[in-house]
Short mmCIF file of C-alpha atoms in Angstrom, two decimals:
data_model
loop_
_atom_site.label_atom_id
_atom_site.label_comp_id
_atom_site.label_asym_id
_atom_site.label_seq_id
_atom_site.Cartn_x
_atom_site.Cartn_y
_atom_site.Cartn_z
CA UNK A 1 0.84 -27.70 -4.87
CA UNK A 2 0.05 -25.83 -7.86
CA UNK A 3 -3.05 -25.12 -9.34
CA UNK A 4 -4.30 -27.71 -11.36
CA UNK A 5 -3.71 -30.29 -8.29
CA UNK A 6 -6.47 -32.41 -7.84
CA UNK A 7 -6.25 -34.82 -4.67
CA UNK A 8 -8.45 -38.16 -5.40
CA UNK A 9 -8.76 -40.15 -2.38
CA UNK A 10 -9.72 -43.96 -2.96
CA UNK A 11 -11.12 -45.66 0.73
CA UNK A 12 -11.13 -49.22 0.28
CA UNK A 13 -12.65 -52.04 2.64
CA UNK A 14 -12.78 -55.64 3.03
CA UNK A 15 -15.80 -55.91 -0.40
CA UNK A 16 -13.47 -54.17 -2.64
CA UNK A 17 -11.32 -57.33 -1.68
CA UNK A 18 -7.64 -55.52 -1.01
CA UNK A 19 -7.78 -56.40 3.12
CA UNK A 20 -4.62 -58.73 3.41
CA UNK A 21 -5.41 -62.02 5.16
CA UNK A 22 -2.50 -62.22 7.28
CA UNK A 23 -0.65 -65.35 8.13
CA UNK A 24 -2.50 -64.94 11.85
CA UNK A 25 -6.14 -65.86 11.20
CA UNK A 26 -6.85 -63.25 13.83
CA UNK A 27 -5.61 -60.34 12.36
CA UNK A 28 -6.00 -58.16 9.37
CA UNK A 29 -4.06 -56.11 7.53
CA UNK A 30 -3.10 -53.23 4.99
CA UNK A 31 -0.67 -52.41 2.93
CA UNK A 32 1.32 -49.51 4.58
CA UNK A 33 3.73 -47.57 2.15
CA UNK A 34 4.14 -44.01 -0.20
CA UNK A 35 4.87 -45.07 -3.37
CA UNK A 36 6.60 -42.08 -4.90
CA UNK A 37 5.45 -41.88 -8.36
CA UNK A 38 6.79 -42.39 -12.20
CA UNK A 39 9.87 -39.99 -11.77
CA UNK A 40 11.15 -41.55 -9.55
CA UNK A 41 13.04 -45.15 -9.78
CA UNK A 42 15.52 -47.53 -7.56
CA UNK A 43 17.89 -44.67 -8.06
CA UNK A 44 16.29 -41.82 -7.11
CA UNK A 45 18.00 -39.55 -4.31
CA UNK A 46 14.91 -40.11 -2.10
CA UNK A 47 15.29 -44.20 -2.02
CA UNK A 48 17.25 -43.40 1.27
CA UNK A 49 15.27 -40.67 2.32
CA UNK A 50 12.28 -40.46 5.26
CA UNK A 51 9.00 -39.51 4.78
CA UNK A 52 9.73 -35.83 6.55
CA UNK A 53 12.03 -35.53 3.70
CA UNK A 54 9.12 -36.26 0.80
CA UNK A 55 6.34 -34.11 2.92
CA UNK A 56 8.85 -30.76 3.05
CA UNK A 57 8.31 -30.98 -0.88
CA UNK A 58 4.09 -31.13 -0.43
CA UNK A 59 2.52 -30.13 3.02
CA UNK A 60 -0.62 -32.10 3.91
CA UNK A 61 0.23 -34.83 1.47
CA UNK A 62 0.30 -38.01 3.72
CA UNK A 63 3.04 -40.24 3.34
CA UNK A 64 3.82 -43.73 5.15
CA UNK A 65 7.53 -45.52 5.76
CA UNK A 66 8.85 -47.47 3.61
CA UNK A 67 8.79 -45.10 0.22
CA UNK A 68 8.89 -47.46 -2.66
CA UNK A 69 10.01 -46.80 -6.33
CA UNK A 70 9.45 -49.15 -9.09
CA UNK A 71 12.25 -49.89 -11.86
CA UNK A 72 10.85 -48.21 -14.54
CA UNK A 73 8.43 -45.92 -12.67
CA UNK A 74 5.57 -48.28 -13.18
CA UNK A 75 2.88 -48.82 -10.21
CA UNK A 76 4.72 -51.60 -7.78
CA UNK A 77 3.30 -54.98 -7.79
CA UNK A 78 1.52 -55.27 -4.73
CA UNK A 79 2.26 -59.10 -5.31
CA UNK A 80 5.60 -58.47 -5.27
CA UNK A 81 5.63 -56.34 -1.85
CA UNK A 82 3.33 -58.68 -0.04
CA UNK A 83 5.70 -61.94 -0.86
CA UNK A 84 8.64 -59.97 -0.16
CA UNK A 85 8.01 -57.23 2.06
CA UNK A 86 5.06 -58.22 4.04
CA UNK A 87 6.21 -57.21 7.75
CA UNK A 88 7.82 -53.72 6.34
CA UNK A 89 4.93 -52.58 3.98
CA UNK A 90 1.37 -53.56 5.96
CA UNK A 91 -0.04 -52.85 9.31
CA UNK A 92 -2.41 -54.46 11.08
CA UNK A 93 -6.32 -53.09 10.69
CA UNK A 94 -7.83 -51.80 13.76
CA UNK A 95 -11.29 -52.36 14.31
CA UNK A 96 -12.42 -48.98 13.32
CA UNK A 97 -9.70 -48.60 10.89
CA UNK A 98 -10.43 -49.55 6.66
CA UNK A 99 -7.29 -49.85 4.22
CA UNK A 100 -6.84 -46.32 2.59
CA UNK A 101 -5.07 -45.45 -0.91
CA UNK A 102 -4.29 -41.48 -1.18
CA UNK A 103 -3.31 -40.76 -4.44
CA UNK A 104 -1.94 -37.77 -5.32
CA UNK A 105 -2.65 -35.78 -9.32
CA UNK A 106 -1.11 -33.24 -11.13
CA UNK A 107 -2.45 -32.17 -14.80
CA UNK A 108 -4.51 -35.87 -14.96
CA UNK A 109 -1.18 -37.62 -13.93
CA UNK A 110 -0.42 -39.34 -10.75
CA UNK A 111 2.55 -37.95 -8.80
CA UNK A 112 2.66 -40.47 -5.82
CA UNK A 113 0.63 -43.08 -3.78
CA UNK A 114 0.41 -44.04 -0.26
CA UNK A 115 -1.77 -46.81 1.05
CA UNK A 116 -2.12 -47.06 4.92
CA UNK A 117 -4.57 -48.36 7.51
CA UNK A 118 -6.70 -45.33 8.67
CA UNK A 119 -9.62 -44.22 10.27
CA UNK A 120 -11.79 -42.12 7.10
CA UNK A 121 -15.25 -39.89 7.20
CA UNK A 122 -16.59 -38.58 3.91
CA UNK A 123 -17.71 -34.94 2.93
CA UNK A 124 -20.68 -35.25 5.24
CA UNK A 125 -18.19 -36.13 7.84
CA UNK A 126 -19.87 -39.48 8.19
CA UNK A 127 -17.53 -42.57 9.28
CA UNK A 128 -17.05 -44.91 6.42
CA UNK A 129 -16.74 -48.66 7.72
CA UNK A 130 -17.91 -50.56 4.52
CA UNK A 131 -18.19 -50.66 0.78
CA UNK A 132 -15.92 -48.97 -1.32
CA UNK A 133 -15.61 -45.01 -1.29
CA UNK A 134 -13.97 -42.57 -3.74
CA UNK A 135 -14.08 -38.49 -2.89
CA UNK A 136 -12.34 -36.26 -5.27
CA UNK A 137 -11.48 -33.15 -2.87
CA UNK A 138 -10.98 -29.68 -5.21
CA UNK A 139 -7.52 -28.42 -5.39
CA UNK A 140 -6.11 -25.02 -4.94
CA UNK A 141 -7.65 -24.04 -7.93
CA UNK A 142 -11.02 -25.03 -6.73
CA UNK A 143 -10.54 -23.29 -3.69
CA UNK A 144 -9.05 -20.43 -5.76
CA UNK A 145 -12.61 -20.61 -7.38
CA UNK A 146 -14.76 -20.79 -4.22
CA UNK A 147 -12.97 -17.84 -2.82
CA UNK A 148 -13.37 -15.85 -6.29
CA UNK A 149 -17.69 -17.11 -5.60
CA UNK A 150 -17.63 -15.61 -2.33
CA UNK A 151 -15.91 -12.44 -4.00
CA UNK A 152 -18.77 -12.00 -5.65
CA UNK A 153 -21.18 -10.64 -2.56
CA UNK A 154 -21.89 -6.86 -3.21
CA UNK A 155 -19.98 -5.45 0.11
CA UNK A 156 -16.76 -7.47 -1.23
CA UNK A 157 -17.09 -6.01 -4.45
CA UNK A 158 -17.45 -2.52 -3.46
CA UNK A 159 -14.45 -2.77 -1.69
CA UNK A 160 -12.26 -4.70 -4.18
CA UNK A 161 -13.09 -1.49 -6.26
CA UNK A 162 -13.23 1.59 -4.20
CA UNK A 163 -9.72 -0.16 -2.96
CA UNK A 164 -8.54 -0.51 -6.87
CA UNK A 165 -9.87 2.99 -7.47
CA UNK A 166 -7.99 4.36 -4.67
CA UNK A 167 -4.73 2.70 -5.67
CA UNK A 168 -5.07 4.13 -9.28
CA UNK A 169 -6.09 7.40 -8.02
CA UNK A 170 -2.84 7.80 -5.72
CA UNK A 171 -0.86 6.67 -9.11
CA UNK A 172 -2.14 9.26 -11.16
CA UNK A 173 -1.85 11.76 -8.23
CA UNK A 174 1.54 10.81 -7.51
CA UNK A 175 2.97 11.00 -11.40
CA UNK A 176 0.77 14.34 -11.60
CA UNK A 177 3.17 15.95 -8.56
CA UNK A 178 6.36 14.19 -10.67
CA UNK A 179 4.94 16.10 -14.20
CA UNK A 180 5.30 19.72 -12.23
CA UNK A 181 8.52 19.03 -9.71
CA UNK A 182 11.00 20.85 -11.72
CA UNK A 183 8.24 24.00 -12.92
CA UNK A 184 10.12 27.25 -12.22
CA UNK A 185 7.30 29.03 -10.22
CA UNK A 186 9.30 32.59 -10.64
CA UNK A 187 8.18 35.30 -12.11
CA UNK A 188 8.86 39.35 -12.39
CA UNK A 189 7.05 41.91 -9.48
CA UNK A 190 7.49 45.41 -9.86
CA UNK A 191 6.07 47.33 -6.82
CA UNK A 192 6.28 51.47 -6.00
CA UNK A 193 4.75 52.80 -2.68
CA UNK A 194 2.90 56.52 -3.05
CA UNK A 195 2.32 58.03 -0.11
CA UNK A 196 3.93 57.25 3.13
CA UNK A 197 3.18 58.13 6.74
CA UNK A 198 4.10 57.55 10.44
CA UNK A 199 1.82 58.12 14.08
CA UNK A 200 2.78 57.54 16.54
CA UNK A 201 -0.72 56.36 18.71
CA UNK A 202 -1.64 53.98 21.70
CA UNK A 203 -1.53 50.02 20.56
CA UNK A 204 -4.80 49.42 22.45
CA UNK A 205 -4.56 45.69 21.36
CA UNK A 206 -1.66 45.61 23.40
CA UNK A 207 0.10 47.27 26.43
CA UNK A 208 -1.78 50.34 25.57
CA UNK A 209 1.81 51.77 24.97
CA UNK A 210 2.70 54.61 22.22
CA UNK A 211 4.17 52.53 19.49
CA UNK A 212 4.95 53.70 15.82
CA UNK A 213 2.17 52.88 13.05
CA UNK A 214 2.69 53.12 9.46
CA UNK A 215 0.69 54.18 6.33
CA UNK A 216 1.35 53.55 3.44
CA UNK A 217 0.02 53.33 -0.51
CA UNK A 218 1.61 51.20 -3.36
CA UNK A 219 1.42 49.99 -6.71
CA UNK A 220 1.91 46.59 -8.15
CA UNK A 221 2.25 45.01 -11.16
CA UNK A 222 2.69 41.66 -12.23
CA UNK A 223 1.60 38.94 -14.28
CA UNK A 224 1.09 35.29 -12.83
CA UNK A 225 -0.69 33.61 -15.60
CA UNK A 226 1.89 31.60 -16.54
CA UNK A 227 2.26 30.03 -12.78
CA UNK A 228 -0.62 27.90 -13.35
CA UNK A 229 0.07 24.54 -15.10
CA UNK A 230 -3.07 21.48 -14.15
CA UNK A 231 -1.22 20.23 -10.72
CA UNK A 232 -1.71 24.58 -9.71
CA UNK A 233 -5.62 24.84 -8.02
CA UNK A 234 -4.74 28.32 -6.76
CA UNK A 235 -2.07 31.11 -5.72
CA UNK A 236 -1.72 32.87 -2.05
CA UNK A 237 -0.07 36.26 -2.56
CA UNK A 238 1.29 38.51 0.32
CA UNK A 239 3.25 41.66 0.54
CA UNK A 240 5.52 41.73 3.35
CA UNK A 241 7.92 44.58 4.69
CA UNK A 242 10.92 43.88 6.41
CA UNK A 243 13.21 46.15 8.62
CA UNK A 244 15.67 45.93 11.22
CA UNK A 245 15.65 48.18 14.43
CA UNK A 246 17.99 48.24 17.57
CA UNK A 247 15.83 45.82 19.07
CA UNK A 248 15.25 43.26 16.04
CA UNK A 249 17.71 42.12 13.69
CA UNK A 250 14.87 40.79 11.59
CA UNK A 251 11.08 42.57 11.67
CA UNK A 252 8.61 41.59 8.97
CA UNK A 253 4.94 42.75 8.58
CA UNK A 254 2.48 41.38 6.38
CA UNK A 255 0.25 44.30 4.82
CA UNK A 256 -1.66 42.91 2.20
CA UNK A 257 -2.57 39.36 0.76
CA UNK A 258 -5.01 37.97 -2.35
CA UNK A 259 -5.74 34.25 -2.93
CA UNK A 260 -5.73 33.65 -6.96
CA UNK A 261 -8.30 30.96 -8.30
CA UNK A 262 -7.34 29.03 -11.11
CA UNK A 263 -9.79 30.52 -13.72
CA UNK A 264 -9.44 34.17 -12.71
CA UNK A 265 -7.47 37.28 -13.59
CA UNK A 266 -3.75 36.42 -12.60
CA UNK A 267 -2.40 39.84 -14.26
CA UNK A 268 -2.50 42.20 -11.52
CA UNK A 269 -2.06 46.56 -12.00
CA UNK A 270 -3.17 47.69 -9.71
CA UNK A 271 -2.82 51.81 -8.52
CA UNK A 272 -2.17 53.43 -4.94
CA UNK A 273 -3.64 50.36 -3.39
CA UNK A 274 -4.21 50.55 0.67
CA UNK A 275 -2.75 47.84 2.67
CA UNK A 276 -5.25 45.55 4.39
CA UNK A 277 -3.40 44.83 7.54
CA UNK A 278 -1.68 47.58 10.00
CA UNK A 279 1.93 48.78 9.89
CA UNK A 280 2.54 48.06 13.68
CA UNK A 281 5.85 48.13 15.30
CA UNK A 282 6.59 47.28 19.16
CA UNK A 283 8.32 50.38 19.81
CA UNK A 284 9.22 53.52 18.25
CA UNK A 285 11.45 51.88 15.47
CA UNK A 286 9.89 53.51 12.32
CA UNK A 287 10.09 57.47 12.35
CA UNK A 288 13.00 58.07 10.23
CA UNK A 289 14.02 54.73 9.28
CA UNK A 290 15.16 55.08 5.31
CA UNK A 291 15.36 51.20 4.27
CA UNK A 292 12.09 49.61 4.85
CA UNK A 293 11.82 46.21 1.68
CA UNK A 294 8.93 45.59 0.25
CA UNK A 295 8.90 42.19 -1.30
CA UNK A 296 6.00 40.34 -2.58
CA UNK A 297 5.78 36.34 -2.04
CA UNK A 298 3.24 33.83 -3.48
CA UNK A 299 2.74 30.01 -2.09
CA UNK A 300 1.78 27.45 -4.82
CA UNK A 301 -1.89 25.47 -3.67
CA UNK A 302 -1.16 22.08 -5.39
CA UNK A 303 -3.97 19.57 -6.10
CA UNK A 304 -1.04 17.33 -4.94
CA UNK A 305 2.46 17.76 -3.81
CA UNK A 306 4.64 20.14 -2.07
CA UNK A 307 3.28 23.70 -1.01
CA UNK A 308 6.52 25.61 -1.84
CA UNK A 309 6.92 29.43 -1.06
CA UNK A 310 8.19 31.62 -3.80
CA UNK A 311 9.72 35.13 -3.64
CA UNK A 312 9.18 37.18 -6.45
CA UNK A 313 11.80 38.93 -8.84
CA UNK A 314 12.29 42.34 -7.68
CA UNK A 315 11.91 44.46 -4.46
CA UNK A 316 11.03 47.88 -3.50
CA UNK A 317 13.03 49.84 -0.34
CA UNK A 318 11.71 53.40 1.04
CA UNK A 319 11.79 55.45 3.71
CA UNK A 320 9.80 57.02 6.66
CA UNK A 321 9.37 60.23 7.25
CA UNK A 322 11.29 62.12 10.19
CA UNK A 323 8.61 63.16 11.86
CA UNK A 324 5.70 62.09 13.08
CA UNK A 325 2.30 62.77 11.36
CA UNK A 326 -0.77 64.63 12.79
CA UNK A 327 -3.02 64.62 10.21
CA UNK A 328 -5.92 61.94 9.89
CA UNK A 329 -5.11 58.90 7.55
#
């Protein structure tokens, strides 16, 4: 039912006077039937309908054969249905059973009736076998209301908020990563290597084999200030070289890398700089070899989103030297 629905249940035993005397002095009885309410009259579709037809529209509403409609919607005599209809609408009271009416409201109005003979307890789930009893039972809204009261412990609230907090927080996060999607995270690199070298020396981190090592100096210049927008916490630089020998279509060495905070100096100049990492090859592939790339890449740290990798604009080949070097590096 729907919010406002408030379910008033009237009990009613032999001193509230509405126990039948039935035409067999050893019996009584109820009257037994589910008046349908004011919209509905004698030509309602549900005159020829059961009373699994009228509960599908209200679960846990009870509801007793036959369903009677008045002509104008009025309450039914109960006069009129006792002369009448006595055999049809009443059933005979059990000794442990008291004539019920369940009436059924909606915004102060009634929607439907249904008297029957029933067994009934009250709130305190004590059996009620005389006098007259009344129990108003709260609605959805009152159970709405007693579940909004037990809301109200301190562990519940914590975690309706921390849950709310976390739901706006992946909002913002998400339409902060849609704000920087279509950012063009390229930029100019201009890069020059000074001095370059060869050895060829044991690779004692290996098989102890004579493999080729290169030395090398370079400058570069660029300026990444304008990579960092408020979705950028920081950028990973590295300059790789790339090569291909008889044995490797594809080589590529990292020799140097920088992580960029948001905050610090993102224009970079710098002059003959050394390369942090060694110029290792697994063989003998770089004396002489005249088209060695250098190429400087970045990835993008996001405070959320993708963690794209970006090549820079512009590259740098040279060459190695034909022979090998003696002299200390």
């Amino acid at each position: 039912m729907h919010k406002d629905l408030l379910l008033t249940i009237a009990l009613v035993i032999p001193l509230c006077g509405i126990i039948i005397e039935a035409r067999n002095r050893n019996e009584s009885r109820c009257y037994h039937f589910s008046w349908l309410g004011p919209q509905y009259n004698n030509e309602s579709i549900f005159m020829n309908a059961t009373c699994r037809d009228v509960t599908k529209l209200a679960n846990g509403i009870p509801c007793r054969q036959p369903l009677v409609a008045s002509e104008d919607g009025t309450w039914p005599s109960i006069d009129y249905i006792w002369t009448h209809y006595a055999d049809e609408a009443t059933c005979v009271l059990a000794d442990t059973d008291v004539c019920a009416q369940y009436t059924v409201f909606f915004d102060g109005r009634v929607m439907n009736s249904t008297y029957m003979c029933t067994r009934a307890v009250d709130s305190n789930n004590t059996a009620i076998t005389n006098g007259c009893y009344e129990e108003t039972h709260g609605s959805s809204l009152t159970r709405n209301n007693i579940l909004i009261a037990k809301m109200y412990s301190v562990l519940t609230r914590v975690n309706a908020i921390l849950t709310y907090t976390l739901s706006v927080l992946a909002c913002l996060t998400f339409l902060c990563f849609l704000s920087t999607l279509t950012v063009d995270y390229r930029t100019t690199a201009q890069m020059n290597t000074v001095k370059v070298v060869v050895k060829n020396v044991p690779d004692y981190g290996a098989s102890r084999e004579r493999n080729d090592l290169g030395y090398l100096t370079f400058d570069l210049k660029t300026d990444l200030s304008n990579l960092f927008n408020w979705n950028v916490k920081q950028l990973f630089l590295y300059l790789t070289a790339e090569y291909v020998t008889p044995n490797n279509e594809l080589n590529q060495v990292v020799l140097w890398d920088k992580i960029i905070l948001r905050g610090e100096n993102a224009l970079l100049d710098f002059k003959n700089m050394n390369t942090k990492y060694y110029f290792w090859d697994d063989g003998n592939g770089l004396k002489g070899h005249n088209n060695v790339t250098l190429s400087l890449s970045w990835n993008i740290i996001p405070n959320a989103g993708l963690l794209p990798n970006i090549p820079a604009l512009g590259q740098h080949s040279f060459k190695f030297p034909v022979e090998y070097t003696q002299t200390r590096v």
